[in-house]
Amino acid sequence: MARRQALLECAFLIPIRRDRNLSDGRLHRTDAWTWLREGLFQFRGATEAKELYTGWYVDADTEKRVADLSRKYYVALPRGEIGRLRSLLRQACHVFRQKSIYLSIAGRVEFIEGTLQ
Amino acid sequence: MTRNDKYTDLEGREVSLTGLDEAERKLVSLLRRRAATHPNWTDFDNFWTKAVADFYDARGLTRKQSSNTAVFRIAQDLSSRLAVRSGMARLPDYRDELEELIRSRFRTRRAFCKATGLSEDLLSHVLAGRKHLSLPTLSTALERIGYRLRISPLPGKKKTA
């Protein structure tokens, strides 16, 4: 019997609004979510958490506390595919107008930043 | 094309259903029923992505191929409708169209402003949602670069006489 590849749980948060400092703080356009779903569809599976997540962080540029509301996604990936997810999230920073995106890989947290701002 | 042979998406684009086989049509009906009876956006997303993936995986399609199907596009659109209805997403407006135009044709705001005669300061406020452009200002600016404003039906709304 073939051994299944070990999978790592990757979870990331996408705020439901554009970054107020970087952009205009408005809700995302429907086509931004369409883009993300299409990107995630290329992986073998993904799950969206039913509830929204409330959080806050201190904006490094303004030093002000920013509250946000996010959708949370889970994707189980073999280690070798995590680079693809990071790449998708780098693009997501632009599509969703975020300075960075919170990504947790098997409990280890990193902040993915877009390449252009 | 009859009403049953096409699906009109939120932005008024038509998706032809004529090439769909019986099983694909059944899947579209299932997704439409599901969106109507279970309007929670997240629930629907989790449902349709699995249903469409399972359906086309069983037919040996790659995920890339599956995401180019009419069924996938319809499912995406049903999801977008639920997102808008629940107040979690919005349809593009004229500011988005201006941004798109700047990105695709001018690359920089400065180049766009030079061509249209708009001030960079005003454009920055408009794109940030702090100010609006008046209709005459916007019309004149667009005319200078070969564009015009037009009235189009609001997606997803019934037109009244």
Coordinates of C-alpha atoms in Angstrom, one line a residue:
Chain A
M1 CA 0.0 0.0 0.0
A2 CA 1.3 3.4 -1.0
R3 CA 2.2 5.7 2.0
R4 CA 0.3 8.9 2.1
Q5 CA 2.4 12.0 2.1
A6 CA 2.5 13.8 5.4
L7 CA 0.4 17.0 5.2
L8 CA 0.8 20.2 7.1
E9 CA -2.1 22.3 8.1
C10 CA -1.8 25.8 6.7
A11 CA -4.2 28.5 7.8
F12 CA -4.4 32.0 6.6
L13 CA -6.5 35.1 7.2
I14 CA -7.9 37.5 4.6
P15 CA -9.4 40.7 6.0
I16 CA -12.8 41.4 4.5
R17 CA -11.7 45.0 3.8
R18 CA -8.8 46.6 2.0
D19 CA -6.1 48.1 4.2
R20 CA -7.2 51.6 5.2
N21 CA -3.7 53.0 5.1
L22 CA -2.5 51.3 2.0
S23 CA -5.8 51.6 0.2
D24 CA -9.3 52.8 1.0
G25 CA -10.7 50.4 3.6
R26 CA -13.6 49.4 1.4
L27 CA -15.0 45.9 1.1
H28 CA -13.3 43.8 -1.5
R29 CA -14.8 43.5 -5.0
T30 CA -16.5 40.2 -5.7
D31 CA -13.8 39.4 -8.3
A32 CA -11.1 39.5 -5.6
W33 CA -12.8 36.6 -3.9
T34 CA -13.4 34.9 -7.2
W35 CA -9.6 35.1 -7.9
L36 CA -8.8 33.6 -4.5
R37 CA -11.2 30.7 -4.9
E38 CA -9.8 29.9 -8.3
G39 CA -6.3 29.9 -6.9
L40 CA -7.2 27.7 -4.0
F41 CA -9.1 25.3 -6.3
Q42 CA -5.8 24.4 -7.9
F43 CA -4.8 22.7 -4.6
R44 CA -6.4 19.5 -3.7
G45 CA -8.7 21.0 -1.2
A46 CA -9.4 24.0 1.1
T47 CA -11.9 24.8 3.7
E48 CA -13.3 28.2 4.8
A49 CA -14.1 28.7 8.4
K50 CA -17.8 29.5 8.9
E51 CA -17.3 32.4 11.3
L52 CA -15.4 35.6 10.8
Y53 CA -12.3 36.3 12.9
T54 CA -12.0 39.6 14.8
G55 CA -8.5 40.8 15.5
W56 CA -6.2 43.7 15.7
Y57 CA -2.6 44.6 15.0
V58 CA -0.4 47.7 15.2
D59 CA 0.3 49.2 11.8
A60 CA 4.1 49.5 11.5
D61 CA 3.8 52.6 9.3
T62 CA 1.3 54.6 11.4
E63 CA 2.0 53.0 14.8
K64 CA -1.8 52.9 15.3
R65 CA -3.9 50.0 16.4
V66 CA -6.0 48.6 13.5
A67 CA -9.0 46.3 14.1
D68 CA -10.0 44.0 11.4
L69 CA -12.5 41.2 10.5
S70 CA -11.2 38.3 8.5
R71 CA -12.1 35.1 6.7
K72 CA -10.0 32.1 7.6
Y73 CA -9.0 29.4 5.2
Y74 CA -7.4 26.0 5.9
V75 CA -5.4 24.1 3.3
A76 CA -3.6 20.8 4.0
L77 CA -0.4 20.6 1.9
P78 CA 2.7 18.4 1.6
R79 CA 5.8 20.4 2.5
G80 CA 6.8 20.7 -1.1
E81 CA 3.7 22.6 -2.1
I82 CA 3.9 25.3 0.6
G83 CA 5.9 27.5 -1.7
R84 CA 2.9 27.6 -4.1
L85 CA 0.7 28.8 -1.3
R86 CA 3.1 31.5 -0.2
S87 CA 3.3 32.6 -3.8
L88 CA -0.5 32.8 -4.0
L89 CA -0.6 34.8 -0.8
R90 CA 2.1 37.2 -2.1
Q91 CA -0.3 38.0 -5.0
A92 CA -3.2 38.1 -2.6
C93 CA -1.5 41.0 -0.8
H94 CA -2.0 43.1 -4.0
V95 CA -5.4 41.7 -5.0
F96 CA -6.8 42.3 -1.5
R97 CA -4.7 45.5 -0.9
Q98 CA -3.0 44.3 2.2
K99 CA 0.5 45.0 3.5
S100 CA 0.9 41.4 4.7
I101 CA -1.2 38.3 5.2
Y102 CA -1.1 36.1 8.3
L103 CA -0.1 32.5 7.5
S104 CA 0.2 29.7 10.0
I105 CA 1.9 26.5 9.0
A106 CA 1.5 23.7 11.5
G107 CA 1.4 26.4 14.2
R108 CA 4.4 28.4 13.0
V109 CA 3.3 31.9 12.0
E110 CA 4.7 34.1 9.3
F111 CA 3.5 37.2 7.6
I112 CA 3.6 37.1 3.8
E113 CA 4.2 40.4 2.2
G114 CA 3.5 41.5 -1.4
T115 CA 6.5 42.2 -3.6
L116 CA 5.2 45.6 -4.6
Q117 CA 3.5 48.3 -2.6
Chain B
M1 CA -30.6 31.2 -27.3
T2 CA -33.5 30.4 -24.9
R3 CA -33.6 31.4 -21.2
N4 CA -32.6 27.8 -20.3
D5 CA -29.6 27.8 -22.6
K6 CA -27.8 30.7 -20.9
Y7 CA -26.9 31.9 -17.4
T8 CA -26.5 35.7 -16.9
D9 CA -23.9 36.6 -14.3
L10 CA -23.9 39.5 -11.9
E11 CA -22.2 41.8 -14.3
G12 CA -24.5 40.9 -17.2
R13 CA -22.2 38.6 -19.0
E14 CA -23.9 35.5 -20.5
V15 CA -22.6 32.0 -19.9
S16 CA -23.8 29.5 -22.5
L17 CA -25.2 26.3 -21.2
T18 CA -25.7 24.7 -24.7
G19 CA -22.5 22.7 -24.4
L20 CA -23.3 21.1 -21.1
D21 CA -24.3 17.5 -20.9
E22 CA -27.1 16.1 -18.8
A23 CA -25.0 15.6 -15.7
E24 CA -23.5 19.0 -15.8
R25 CA -26.9 20.6 -16.1
K26 CA -28.0 18.6 -13.1
L27 CA -25.0 19.9 -11.2
V28 CA -25.8 23.5 -12.2
S29 CA -29.4 23.0 -10.9
L30 CA -28.1 21.5 -7.7
L31 CA -25.8 24.5 -7.1
R32 CA -28.6 27.0 -7.9
R33 CA -31.0 25.2 -5.5
R34 CA -28.3 25.1 -2.8
A35 CA -27.5 28.8 -3.1
A36 CA -31.2 29.5 -2.8
T37 CA -31.8 27.3 0.2
H38 CA -28.5 27.7 2.0
P39 CA -27.6 31.3 1.5
N40 CA -24.7 31.4 3.9
W41 CA -21.7 32.5 1.7
T42 CA -19.1 30.3 3.4
D43 CA -21.3 27.3 3.6
F44 CA -22.0 27.6 -0.1
D45 CA -18.3 28.1 -1.0
N46 CA -17.4 24.9 0.9
F47 CA -20.2 23.1 -0.8
W48 CA -19.7 24.1 -4.4
T49 CA -15.9 23.8 -4.5
K50 CA -16.1 20.2 -3.3
A51 CA -19.0 19.3 -5.5
V52 CA -17.4 20.8 -8.7
A53 CA -14.0 19.3 -7.8
D54 CA -15.4 15.8 -7.2
F55 CA -17.5 16.0 -10.4
Y56 CA -14.7 16.9 -12.7
D57 CA -11.9 15.0 -10.9
A58 CA -14.1 11.9 -11.6
R59 CA -14.0 12.8 -15.3
G60 CA -10.2 13.1 -15.3
L61 CA -10.0 16.8 -15.7
T62 CA -7.2 18.8 -14.2
R63 CA -8.2 21.5 -11.7
K64 CA -7.1 24.1 -14.3
Q65 CA -9.5 22.5 -16.9
S66 CA -12.3 22.3 -14.3
S67 CA -11.9 26.0 -13.5
N68 CA -12.5 26.9 -17.1
T69 CA -15.8 25.2 -17.3
A70 CA -19.2 26.9 -17.5
V71 CA -20.2 25.1 -14.3
F72 CA -17.3 26.6 -12.4
R73 CA -18.0 30.1 -13.6
I74 CA -21.7 29.7 -12.6
A75 CA -20.7 28.4 -9.2
Q76 CA -18.3 31.4 -8.7
D77 CA -21.1 33.8 -9.7
L78 CA -23.6 32.2 -7.3
S79 CA -21.0 32.7 -4.6
S80 CA -20.5 36.3 -5.5
R81 CA -24.2 37.0 -5.4
L82 CA -24.3 35.6 -1.9
A83 CA -21.3 37.6 -0.9
V84 CA -22.9 40.8 -2.1
R85 CA -26.3 40.0 -0.6
S86 CA -24.7 39.3 2.8
G87 CA -22.8 42.6 2.7
M88 CA -19.4 41.0 2.6
A89 CA -18.3 42.0 -0.8
R90 CA -19.2 44.6 -3.4
L91 CA -19.5 45.0 -7.1
P92 CA -16.9 47.1 -8.9
D93 CA -17.8 50.8 -9.3
Y94 CA -16.4 53.7 -11.4
R95 CA -13.4 54.1 -9.1
D96 CA -12.4 50.5 -9.7
E97 CA -12.8 51.1 -13.5
L98 CA -10.6 54.2 -13.3
E99 CA -7.9 52.2 -11.4
E100 CA -8.1 49.5 -14.0
L101 CA -7.8 52.0 -16.8
I102 CA -4.8 53.6 -15.2
R103 CA -3.1 50.2 -14.6
S104 CA -3.8 48.9 -18.1
R105 CA -3.3 52.0 -20.3
F106 CA -1.2 54.5 -18.4
R107 CA 0.8 52.5 -15.8
T108 CA 1.1 55.6 -13.5
R109 CA -1.4 58.0 -12.1
R110 CA 0.8 60.9 -13.2
A111 CA 0.6 59.8 -16.9
F112 CA -3.2 59.4 -16.6
C113 CA -3.5 62.8 -15.0
K114 CA -1.4 64.4 -17.7
A115 CA -3.6 62.9 -20.4
T116 CA -6.9 63.7 -18.8
G117 CA -6.2 67.0 -17.3
L118 CA -7.2 65.9 -13.8
S119 CA -5.0 66.9 -10.9
E120 CA -3.1 64.1 -9.1
D121 CA -4.3 65.4 -5.8
L122 CA -7.9 65.2 -6.8
L123 CA -7.5 61.7 -8.4
S124 CA -5.8 60.5 -5.2
H125 CA -8.8 61.6 -3.1
V126 CA -11.2 60.1 -5.5
L127 CA -9.5 56.7 -5.6
A128 CA -9.3 56.7 -1.9
G129 CA -13.0 57.3 -1.7
R130 CA -12.7 60.7 0.0
K131 CA -14.1 62.7 -2.9
H132 CA -16.2 62.1 -6.0
L133 CA -15.7 63.5 -9.5
S134 CA -18.6 65.5 -10.9
L135 CA -20.2 64.1 -14.1
P136 CA -19.0 66.9 -16.3
T137 CA -15.4 66.7 -15.0
L138 CA -15.3 62.9 -15.4
S139 CA -16.9 63.1 -18.9
T140 CA -14.4 65.7 -20.1
A141 CA -11.5 63.8 -18.6
L142 CA -12.5 60.6 -20.3
E143 CA -13.2 62.2 -23.6
R144 CA -9.6 63.4 -23.7
I145 CA -8.4 59.9 -23.7
G146 CA -11.1 58.5 -26.0
Y147 CA -13.5 57.1 -23.5
R148 CA -17.1 58.0 -22.5
L149 CA -19.5 57.3 -19.7
R150 CA -22.5 55.1 -20.4
I151 CA -25.5 54.0 -18.5
S152 CA -25.8 50.2 -18.0
P153 CA -28.2 48.0 -16.2
L154 CA -27.5 47.3 -12.5
P155 CA -26.5 43.7 -12.2
G156 CA -28.9 41.5 -10.4
K157 CA -31.7 44.1 -10.3
K158 CA -34.9 43.8 -12.2
K159 CA -35.4 46.6 -14.7
T160 CA -38.6 48.5 -14.4
A161 CA -40.3 50.5 -17.2

